[in-house]
Amino acid sequence: MEFRAPMILLATLLGLAAPVERVAAAPAVLHLAPDSDTRWVSFELTPGNQIRFRTLLNGRWVDALLDTGVTDSAVTTRFARSAGLKPLVSGRADAIGGSVALSWTGIDRVEVGGLVRTGGRVAIIDADPRVTGNAPIDLFVGSDLLAGHALEIDYDAQRFRLLPSGRLPFRGVTLPLRLADRSGLYLSELALGDRILRPVIVDTGDGGMVSLTRSVWQASAPRTVRTTTAIAWGLGGVVENEVAVVPAVRIGGLAGEVELRVEADTGFSARKGAAGRLGGGWLRRHRVLLDPRAGRMVLAAGERAAWPITRSTSGLMVAPDRDRLRVIHVMRDSPAAATGWRAGTLICAVDGAPVASAARDWAIGTPGRRVRLTLCDGNERTLTLASFY
């Protein structure tokens, strides 16, 4: 799996398709500055490959995520309370992991790079902090703000900008891109083997590389590929998927090995009528232009384009728990599964070193290596790393 903090092996999914509700708010007016091409926005990548940046909402600086998998921009319940935003209309929205409760409120002004929107509505959602990593998020910037313009994301320089639709600031491989009629999700396509799969949701808020529905995977899967399991958090809760590393995925003229997740046919992609999703874990390997109004996505290989996929060799997915590590999932058919590890186990030391100072790559180490893990109950266990998917 490819993550910036590989020991944690924690993927993140967002996805929010909100129903249209009437809210007593000033009409939304969007304005893109004439010099928007100079208004780059710096960002950092979260451990889940999400684009995190600072921007202004109602005159207040907020922490935001750039998320094309969110239909309507949303603020967290925590931020709404602190900012005095009153919920006006309640409802529910479809999200990765299940439906979530939300409410709607009006806002005065939001700025994203050279784009300013005055008036309009925003959703209020109770977001699980595990969705966005350790640092809380105030605002999810979604399709309602982004889709009318060209969005250029320079992952190597960690910056993005909004441009007038139709601009072509760099050359690369071009794929079709459109908006879903009802949800406003970004839709494109990819190829697995000799099959073209469409539509595929393009989701900058999904930390994974590629996801497919189970029925699409079963019809297209290479016979020799081994699968395991992994978990991730969506706005609607925890999701467990099958995971495989597949060498033959083509996206436009770009081909290579990808980590692929297999979703249930009752999952978010299938509910939206899509074959799957293309996420930030794959997009971050490229310079990206998303311009649904012009009908295209443009990709140029970046510095990370040839990075190998990082795979677990332990089968332990862990998360920080104060000065310990908590096992949150044991991957199927892994060394950890074969030796009886269970979710919930607490680890206090690795090879004799406290968790805080231990090597961070132990869970993805060289097959055959023996790792000594000290549990917080004082017991010690040895895990022999191996390739298992």
Short mmCIF file of C-alpha atoms in Angstrom, two decimals:
data_model
loop_
_atom_site.label_atom_id
_atom_site.label_comp_id
_atom_site.label_asym_id
_atom_site.label_seq_id
_atom_site.Cartn_x
_atom_site.Cartn_y
_atom_site.Cartn_z
CA MET A 1 0.00 0.00 0.00
CA GLU A 2 1.30 3.49 -0.72
CA PHE A 3 1.01 5.90 2.18
CA ARG A 4 3.24 8.63 3.58
CA ALA A 5 3.25 6.89 6.99
CA PRO A 6 3.51 3.25 5.83
CA MET A 7 3.68 1.65 9.29
CA ILE A 8 0.12 2.74 9.97
CA LEU A 9 -1.29 1.24 6.76
CA LEU A 10 -4.44 3.29 7.06
CA ALA A 11 -6.48 4.30 4.03
CA THR A 12 -9.07 7.04 4.11
CA LEU A 13 -12.23 7.41 2.04
CA LEU A 14 -14.66 10.29 1.93
CA GLY A 15 -17.50 10.50 -0.56
CA LEU A 16 -20.69 12.43 0.17
CA ALA A 17 -23.62 12.64 -2.20
CA ALA A 18 -26.09 15.03 -0.62
CA PRO A 19 -29.73 15.46 -1.64
CA VAL A 20 -30.94 18.87 -2.76
CA GLU A 21 -32.79 20.74 -0.01
CA ARG A 22 -34.20 24.27 0.01
CA VAL A 23 -32.40 26.55 2.44
CA ALA A 24 -33.28 30.16 3.24
CA ALA A 25 -29.94 31.61 2.15
CA ALA A 26 -28.77 34.37 -0.16
CA PRO A 27 -28.35 33.17 -3.76
CA ALA A 28 -24.88 31.80 -4.50
CA VAL A 29 -22.73 34.03 -6.71
CA LEU A 30 -19.34 32.72 -7.88
CA HIS A 31 -16.54 34.93 -9.15
CA LEU A 32 -13.17 33.78 -10.47
CA ALA A 33 -10.50 36.50 -10.29
CA PRO A 34 -8.91 37.58 -13.58
CA ASP A 35 -5.50 36.70 -12.12
CA SER A 36 -6.60 33.29 -10.82
CA ASP A 37 -3.70 31.64 -12.67
CA THR A 38 -1.31 33.34 -10.22
CA ARG A 39 -3.28 32.35 -7.12
CA TRP A 40 -1.73 29.03 -6.28
CA VAL A 41 -2.84 27.46 -3.01
CA SER A 42 -0.20 25.53 -1.07
CA PHE A 43 -1.29 22.26 0.49
CA GLU A 44 0.02 19.32 2.46
CA LEU A 45 -0.84 15.69 1.85
CA THR A 46 -2.41 13.95 4.82
CA PRO A 47 -1.29 10.40 5.70
CA GLY A 48 -4.36 9.31 3.69
CA ASN A 49 -3.23 11.16 0.50
CA GLN A 50 -5.78 13.96 0.93
CA ILE A 51 -5.21 17.60 -0.03
CA ARG A 52 -5.29 19.73 3.13
CA PHE A 53 -5.00 23.52 2.94
CA ARG A 54 -5.96 26.76 4.66
CA THR A 55 -8.65 29.09 3.32
CA LEU A 56 -11.23 31.68 4.37
CA LEU A 57 -14.85 30.98 5.28
CA ASN A 58 -17.00 33.89 6.50
CA GLY A 59 -13.78 35.80 7.14
CA ARG A 60 -12.26 33.07 9.33
CA TRP A 61 -9.24 30.96 8.48
CA VAL A 62 -10.21 27.29 8.33
CA ASP A 63 -8.52 23.95 7.63
CA ALA A 64 -10.01 22.46 4.48
CA LEU A 65 -9.86 19.38 2.26
CA LEU A 66 -10.13 19.58 -1.53
CA ASP A 67 -12.59 16.78 -2.27
CA THR A 68 -14.17 16.12 -5.66
CA GLY A 69 -15.97 13.14 -4.09
CA VAL A 70 -18.16 15.51 -2.06
CA THR A 71 -21.21 16.77 -3.93
CA ASP A 72 -21.92 19.77 -1.69
CA SER A 73 -19.27 21.54 0.34
CA ALA A 74 -19.65 20.86 4.05
CA VAL A 75 -18.41 22.08 7.41
CA THR A 76 -18.01 19.95 10.50
CA THR A 77 -20.44 20.17 13.39
CA ARG A 78 -17.58 21.31 15.64
CA PHE A 79 -16.76 24.24 13.36
CA ALA A 80 -20.42 25.18 12.84
CA ARG A 81 -20.87 25.52 16.60
CA SER A 82 -17.76 27.65 17.04
CA ALA A 83 -18.71 29.88 14.09
CA GLY A 84 -22.34 30.29 15.15
CA LEU A 85 -23.72 28.63 11.99
CA LYS A 86 -27.32 27.59 12.70
CA PRO A 87 -28.69 24.39 11.10
CA LEU A 88 -31.82 25.27 9.11
CA VAL A 89 -32.88 22.04 7.35
CA SER A 90 -32.06 18.47 8.40
CA GLY A 91 -31.65 15.40 6.24
CA ARG A 92 -29.36 12.52 5.33
CA ALA A 93 -26.76 11.99 2.64
CA ASP A 94 -25.23 8.94 1.00
CA ALA A 95 -21.54 8.46 1.82
CA ILE A 96 -18.80 5.86 1.72
CA GLY A 97 -19.55 3.57 4.65
CA GLY A 98 -23.29 4.32 4.74
CA SER A 99 -25.64 7.28 5.11
CA VAL A 100 -24.83 10.21 7.39
CA ALA A 101 -26.99 12.78 9.12
CA LEU A 102 -26.56 16.35 7.96
CA SER A 103 -28.18 19.74 8.09
CA TRP A 104 -27.99 22.79 5.88
CA THR A 105 -27.17 26.40 6.61
CA GLY A 106 -26.42 29.56 4.67
CA ILE A 107 -22.97 31.16 4.50
CA ASP A 108 -21.77 34.65 3.57
CA ARG A 109 -18.50 34.04 1.77
CA VAL A 110 -15.98 31.29 0.99
CA GLU A 111 -12.68 31.68 -0.86
CA VAL A 112 -10.61 29.01 -2.62
CA GLY A 113 -7.59 30.39 -4.45
CA GLY A 114 -8.88 32.89 -7.01
CA LEU A 115 -12.50 31.76 -6.55
CA VAL A 116 -14.94 33.62 -4.28
CA ARG A 117 -18.49 32.51 -3.64
CA THR A 118 -20.86 34.79 -1.80
CA GLY A 119 -24.13 33.44 -0.43
CA GLY A 120 -25.38 29.94 -1.01
CA ARG A 121 -25.63 26.98 1.29
CA VAL A 122 -23.25 24.56 2.99
CA ALA A 123 -23.91 21.23 4.65
CA ILE A 124 -23.09 20.56 8.31
CA ILE A 125 -21.85 17.02 9.01
CA ASP A 126 -20.55 15.21 12.07
CA ALA A 127 -17.26 13.95 10.62
CA ASP A 128 -15.34 11.17 12.34
CA PRO A 129 -11.80 12.56 12.93
CA ARG A 130 -10.30 9.26 11.74
CA VAL A 131 -11.47 10.16 8.23
CA THR A 132 -8.93 12.98 7.99
CA GLY A 133 -6.12 11.81 10.25
CA ASN A 134 -4.98 13.30 13.53
CA ALA A 135 -5.58 16.98 12.66
CA PRO A 136 -9.24 18.07 12.53
CA ILE A 137 -10.81 19.55 9.40
CA ASP A 138 -13.30 22.43 9.32
CA LEU A 139 -14.40 22.46 5.67
CA PHE A 140 -14.76 19.93 2.84
CA VAL A 141 -14.58 21.80 -0.49
CA GLY A 142 -16.71 19.90 -2.97
CA SER A 143 -17.99 19.77 -6.51
CA ASP A 144 -20.46 22.65 -6.03
CA LEU A 145 -17.50 25.05 -5.72
CA LEU A 146 -15.02 23.36 -8.05
CA ALA A 147 -16.87 21.91 -11.03
CA GLY A 148 -17.46 25.10 -13.00
CA HIS A 149 -13.73 25.67 -13.45
CA ALA A 150 -10.54 23.88 -14.37
CA LEU A 151 -8.74 22.54 -11.30
CA GLU A 152 -4.98 22.07 -11.69
CA ILE A 153 -3.21 20.04 -9.00
CA ASP A 154 0.59 20.02 -8.95
CA TYR A 155 1.27 17.20 -6.49
CA ASP A 156 5.06 17.46 -6.82
CA ALA A 157 5.04 21.14 -5.77
CA GLN A 158 2.09 20.57 -3.41
CA ARG A 159 -0.05 23.39 -4.76
CA PHE A 160 -3.28 23.79 -6.74
CA ARG A 161 -5.17 26.56 -8.55
CA LEU A 162 -8.53 27.17 -10.19
CA LEU A 163 -8.57 28.40 -13.79
CA PRO A 164 -11.26 29.34 -16.30
CA SER A 165 -12.68 26.21 -17.94
CA GLY A 166 -10.95 25.46 -21.24
CA ARG A 167 -7.45 26.44 -20.15
CA LEU A 168 -4.72 23.87 -20.87
CA PRO A 169 -1.70 24.84 -18.73
CA PHE A 170 0.31 21.69 -19.53
CA ARG A 171 0.29 18.77 -21.96
CA GLY A 172 -0.36 15.18 -21.04
CA VAL A 173 -2.64 12.21 -21.50
CA THR A 174 -6.28 13.27 -21.92
CA LEU A 175 -9.26 11.29 -20.68
CA PRO A 176 -12.98 12.08 -20.81
CA LEU A 177 -14.41 13.76 -17.72
CA ARG A 178 -17.99 14.72 -17.00
CA LEU A 179 -20.30 15.43 -14.09
CA ALA A 180 -22.90 12.90 -12.99
CA ASP A 181 -26.35 14.28 -13.77
CA ARG A 182 -27.80 14.21 -10.25
CA SER A 183 -24.88 13.97 -7.84
CA GLY A 184 -22.35 16.24 -9.58
CA LEU A 185 -19.59 13.66 -9.01
CA TYR A 186 -16.64 13.70 -11.41
CA LEU A 187 -16.75 10.70 -13.80
CA SER A 188 -14.08 9.24 -16.10
CA GLU A 189 -12.87 5.76 -17.13
CA LEU A 190 -10.02 3.25 -16.84
CA ALA A 191 -9.00 -0.07 -18.42
CA LEU A 192 -8.33 -3.38 -16.68
CA GLY A 193 -6.98 -5.98 -19.07
CA ASP A 194 -8.92 -5.60 -22.31
CA ARG A 195 -12.01 -4.05 -20.68
CA ILE A 196 -12.80 -0.34 -20.55
CA LEU A 197 -14.54 0.39 -17.26
CA ARG A 198 -16.86 3.37 -17.07
CA PRO A 199 -17.99 5.42 -15.37
CA VAL A 200 -15.34 5.69 -12.67
CA ILE A 201 -15.63 8.39 -9.98
CA VAL A 202 -12.58 10.69 -9.75
CA ASP A 203 -12.30 11.41 -6.04
CA THR A 204 -9.46 13.54 -4.66
CA GLY A 205 -10.73 12.83 -1.13
CA ASP A 206 -10.29 9.05 -1.46
CA GLY A 207 -6.82 8.13 -0.24
CA GLY A 208 -6.69 4.86 -2.18
CA MET A 209 -5.48 4.31 -5.73
CA VAL A 210 -8.27 2.43 -7.55
CA SER A 211 -11.49 0.84 -6.26
CA LEU A 212 -13.85 -1.41 -8.21
CA THR A 213 -17.20 -2.95 -7.37
CA ARG A 214 -17.12 -6.68 -6.71
CA SER A 215 -19.08 -7.62 -9.84
CA VAL A 216 -16.79 -5.53 -12.06
CA TRP A 217 -13.72 -7.05 -10.39
CA GLN A 218 -14.99 -10.61 -10.80
CA ALA A 219 -15.60 -10.02 -14.50
CA SER A 220 -12.17 -8.44 -15.07
CA ALA A 221 -9.73 -9.80 -12.45
CA PRO A 222 -6.47 -11.41 -13.58
CA ARG A 223 -6.56 -15.05 -12.46
CA THR A 224 -3.16 -15.03 -10.76
CA VAL A 225 -3.76 -12.04 -8.49
CA ARG A 226 -3.92 -12.77 -4.76
CA THR A 227 -6.16 -10.69 -2.49
CA THR A 228 -6.26 -9.84 1.20
CA THR A 229 -8.40 -7.49 3.30
CA ALA A 230 -7.98 -3.97 4.66
CA ILE A 231 -10.15 -1.36 6.36
CA ALA A 232 -10.66 2.35 5.83
CA TRP A 233 -12.92 5.08 7.15
CA GLY A 234 -15.55 6.83 5.07
CA LEU A 235 -17.80 9.63 6.22
CA GLY A 236 -20.45 6.97 6.80
CA GLY A 237 -18.28 4.63 8.87
CA VAL A 238 -15.69 1.85 8.64
CA VAL A 239 -15.41 -0.10 5.39
CA GLU A 240 -13.66 -3.45 4.94
CA ASN A 241 -12.59 -4.27 1.39
CA GLU A 242 -10.57 -6.88 -0.41
CA VAL A 243 -7.21 -5.55 -1.59
CA ALA A 244 -4.95 -6.66 -4.44
CA VAL A 245 -1.92 -5.33 -6.28
CA VAL A 246 -2.68 -5.41 -10.00
CA PRO A 247 -0.06 -4.84 -12.73
CA ALA A 248 -2.35 -4.20 -15.71
CA VAL A 249 -4.42 -1.09 -15.01
CA ARG A 250 -4.40 1.57 -17.73
CA ILE A 251 -5.69 5.09 -17.20
CA GLY A 252 -5.56 6.83 -20.53
CA GLY A 253 -2.11 6.09 -21.99
CA LEU A 254 -0.63 5.61 -18.52
CA ALA A 255 -0.24 2.05 -17.29
CA GLY A 256 1.30 0.39 -14.29
CA GLU A 257 0.93 -1.47 -11.06
CA VAL A 258 -1.77 -0.22 -8.70
CA GLU A 259 -3.20 -1.17 -5.35
CA LEU A 260 -6.83 -2.00 -6.05
CA ARG A 261 -9.66 -2.26 -3.53
CA VAL A 262 -12.75 -4.36 -4.17
CA GLU A 263 -16.00 -2.89 -2.80
CA ALA A 264 -19.22 -4.69 -2.14
CA ASP A 265 -21.89 -4.30 -4.81
CA THR A 266 -23.90 -2.44 -2.18
CA GLY A 267 -21.08 0.09 -1.68
CA PHE A 268 -20.87 3.79 -2.57
CA SER A 269 -19.62 3.36 -6.15
CA ALA A 270 -22.37 0.89 -7.06
CA ARG A 271 -25.04 3.07 -5.43
CA LYS A 272 -23.88 5.93 -7.66
CA GLY A 273 -24.03 3.73 -10.78
CA ALA A 274 -20.23 3.67 -11.13
CA ALA A 275 -17.80 0.83 -11.78
CA GLY A 276 -15.44 2.18 -9.12
CA ARG A 277 -13.30 5.13 -8.05
CA LEU A 278 -9.96 6.67 -8.92
CA GLY A 279 -8.45 8.20 -5.79
CA GLY A 280 -5.73 10.45 -4.49
CA GLY A 281 -3.31 7.57 -3.99
CA TRP A 282 -3.05 7.30 -7.78
CA LEU A 283 -3.59 10.94 -8.70
CA ARG A 284 -0.69 12.06 -6.49
CA ARG A 285 1.73 10.38 -8.91
CA HIS A 286 0.82 12.96 -11.57
CA ARG A 287 0.19 16.55 -12.44
CA VAL A 288 -3.57 16.69 -12.82
CA LEU A 289 -6.09 18.92 -14.60
CA LEU A 290 -9.78 18.28 -13.89
CA ASP A 291 -12.08 20.27 -16.17
CA PRO A 292 -15.53 18.65 -16.43
CA ARG A 293 -17.04 21.64 -18.21
CA ALA A 294 -14.49 21.15 -21.01
CA GLY A 295 -15.03 17.37 -20.80
CA ARG A 296 -11.46 16.37 -19.98
CA MET A 297 -9.01 15.17 -17.38
CA VAL A 298 -5.34 15.69 -18.27
CA LEU A 299 -2.54 13.74 -16.58
CA ALA A 300 1.23 14.14 -16.82
CA ALA A 301 3.64 11.81 -15.02
CA GLY A 302 5.13 13.33 -11.88
CA GLU A 303 8.17 12.56 -9.75
CA ARG A 304 6.29 9.76 -7.98
CA ALA A 305 5.03 8.09 -11.18
CA ALA A 306 7.45 5.17 -10.93
CA TRP A 307 7.26 4.67 -7.16
CA PRO A 308 6.74 1.01 -6.27
CA ILE A 309 3.64 -0.04 -4.38
CA THR A 310 4.34 -0.45 -0.68
CA ARG A 311 2.82 -3.72 0.58
CA SER A 312 2.31 -4.97 4.07
CA THR A 313 4.41 -8.01 4.92
CA SER A 314 3.09 -8.31 8.47
CA GLY A 315 -0.67 -8.13 7.94
CA LEU A 316 -1.08 -5.80 10.92
CA MET A 317 -2.91 -2.53 10.35
CA VAL A 318 -2.19 -0.34 13.36
CA ALA A 319 -3.09 3.14 14.58
CA PRO A 320 -1.45 5.35 17.24
CA ASP A 321 -3.06 5.15 20.67
CA ARG A 322 -1.18 7.61 22.89
CA ASP A 323 2.30 6.05 23.28
CA ARG A 324 1.11 2.67 21.98
CA LEU A 325 -0.05 1.09 18.75
CA ARG A 326 -3.49 -0.46 18.56
CA VAL A 327 -4.12 -3.24 16.04
CA ILE A 328 -7.18 -2.12 14.09
CA HIS A 329 -7.29 -4.91 11.50
CA VAL A 330 -5.56 -8.21 10.77
CA MET A 331 -5.27 -8.74 7.03
CA ARG A 332 -6.56 -12.04 5.67
CA ASP A 333 -4.01 -14.81 4.89
CA SER A 334 -1.18 -12.73 6.40
CA PRO A 335 1.58 -13.80 8.83
CA ALA A 336 -0.33 -11.99 11.58
CA ALA A 337 -3.55 -13.88 10.77
CA ALA A 338 -1.70 -17.20 10.71
CA THR A 339 -0.27 -16.60 14.20
CA GLY A 340 -3.50 -15.57 15.89
CA TRP A 341 -3.27 -11.78 16.11
CA ARG A 342 -6.54 -9.99 16.88
CA ALA A 343 -7.84 -6.45 16.43
CA GLY A 344 -7.62 -4.45 19.65
CA THR A 345 -4.21 -5.80 20.73
CA LEU A 346 -1.92 -3.05 22.07
CA ILE A 347 1.78 -2.92 21.14
CA CYS A 348 4.20 -0.96 23.36
CA ALA A 349 7.60 -1.78 21.80
CA VAL A 350 9.10 -2.98 18.51
CA ASP A 351 12.40 -4.89 18.61
CA GLY A 352 12.90 -3.63 22.16
CA ALA A 353 12.41 0.06 21.31
CA PRO A 354 9.39 2.06 22.55
CA VAL A 355 6.84 2.67 19.82
CA ALA A 356 7.69 6.38 19.61
CA SER A 357 11.33 5.68 18.70
CA ALA A 358 10.97 2.36 16.85
CA ALA A 359 11.66 2.02 13.13
CA ARG A 360 8.52 3.05 11.26
CA ASP A 361 8.79 0.53 8.44
CA TRP A 362 8.69 -2.68 10.47
CA ALA A 363 5.21 -3.68 9.23
CA ILE A 364 6.32 -3.54 5.58
CA GLY A 365 9.84 -4.94 6.01
CA THR A 366 11.73 -7.48 3.93
CA PRO A 367 10.08 -10.93 3.81
CA GLY A 368 11.83 -13.33 6.15
CA ARG A 369 12.71 -10.67 8.70
CA ARG A 370 11.68 -11.52 12.28
CA VAL A 371 10.11 -8.64 14.23
CA ARG A 372 9.91 -8.78 18.03
CA LEU A 373 6.75 -7.07 19.32
CA THR A 374 6.21 -6.36 23.01
CA LEU A 375 2.55 -6.19 23.96
CA CYS A 376 1.36 -3.73 26.56
CA ASP A 377 0.37 -6.62 28.87
CA GLY A 378 4.06 -7.57 29.08
CA ASN A 379 3.93 -10.55 26.72
CA GLU A 380 6.27 -10.71 23.74
CA ARG A 381 5.56 -12.13 20.30
CA THR A 382 7.75 -12.67 17.25
CA LEU A 383 6.31 -12.14 13.76
CA THR A 384 8.07 -13.39 10.63
CA LEU A 385 7.33 -11.11 7.70
CA ALA A 386 6.22 -12.62 4.38
CA SER A 387 4.68 -11.77 1.01
CA PHE A 388 1.03 -12.75 1.04
CA TYR A 389 -0.72 -10.67 -1.67
#
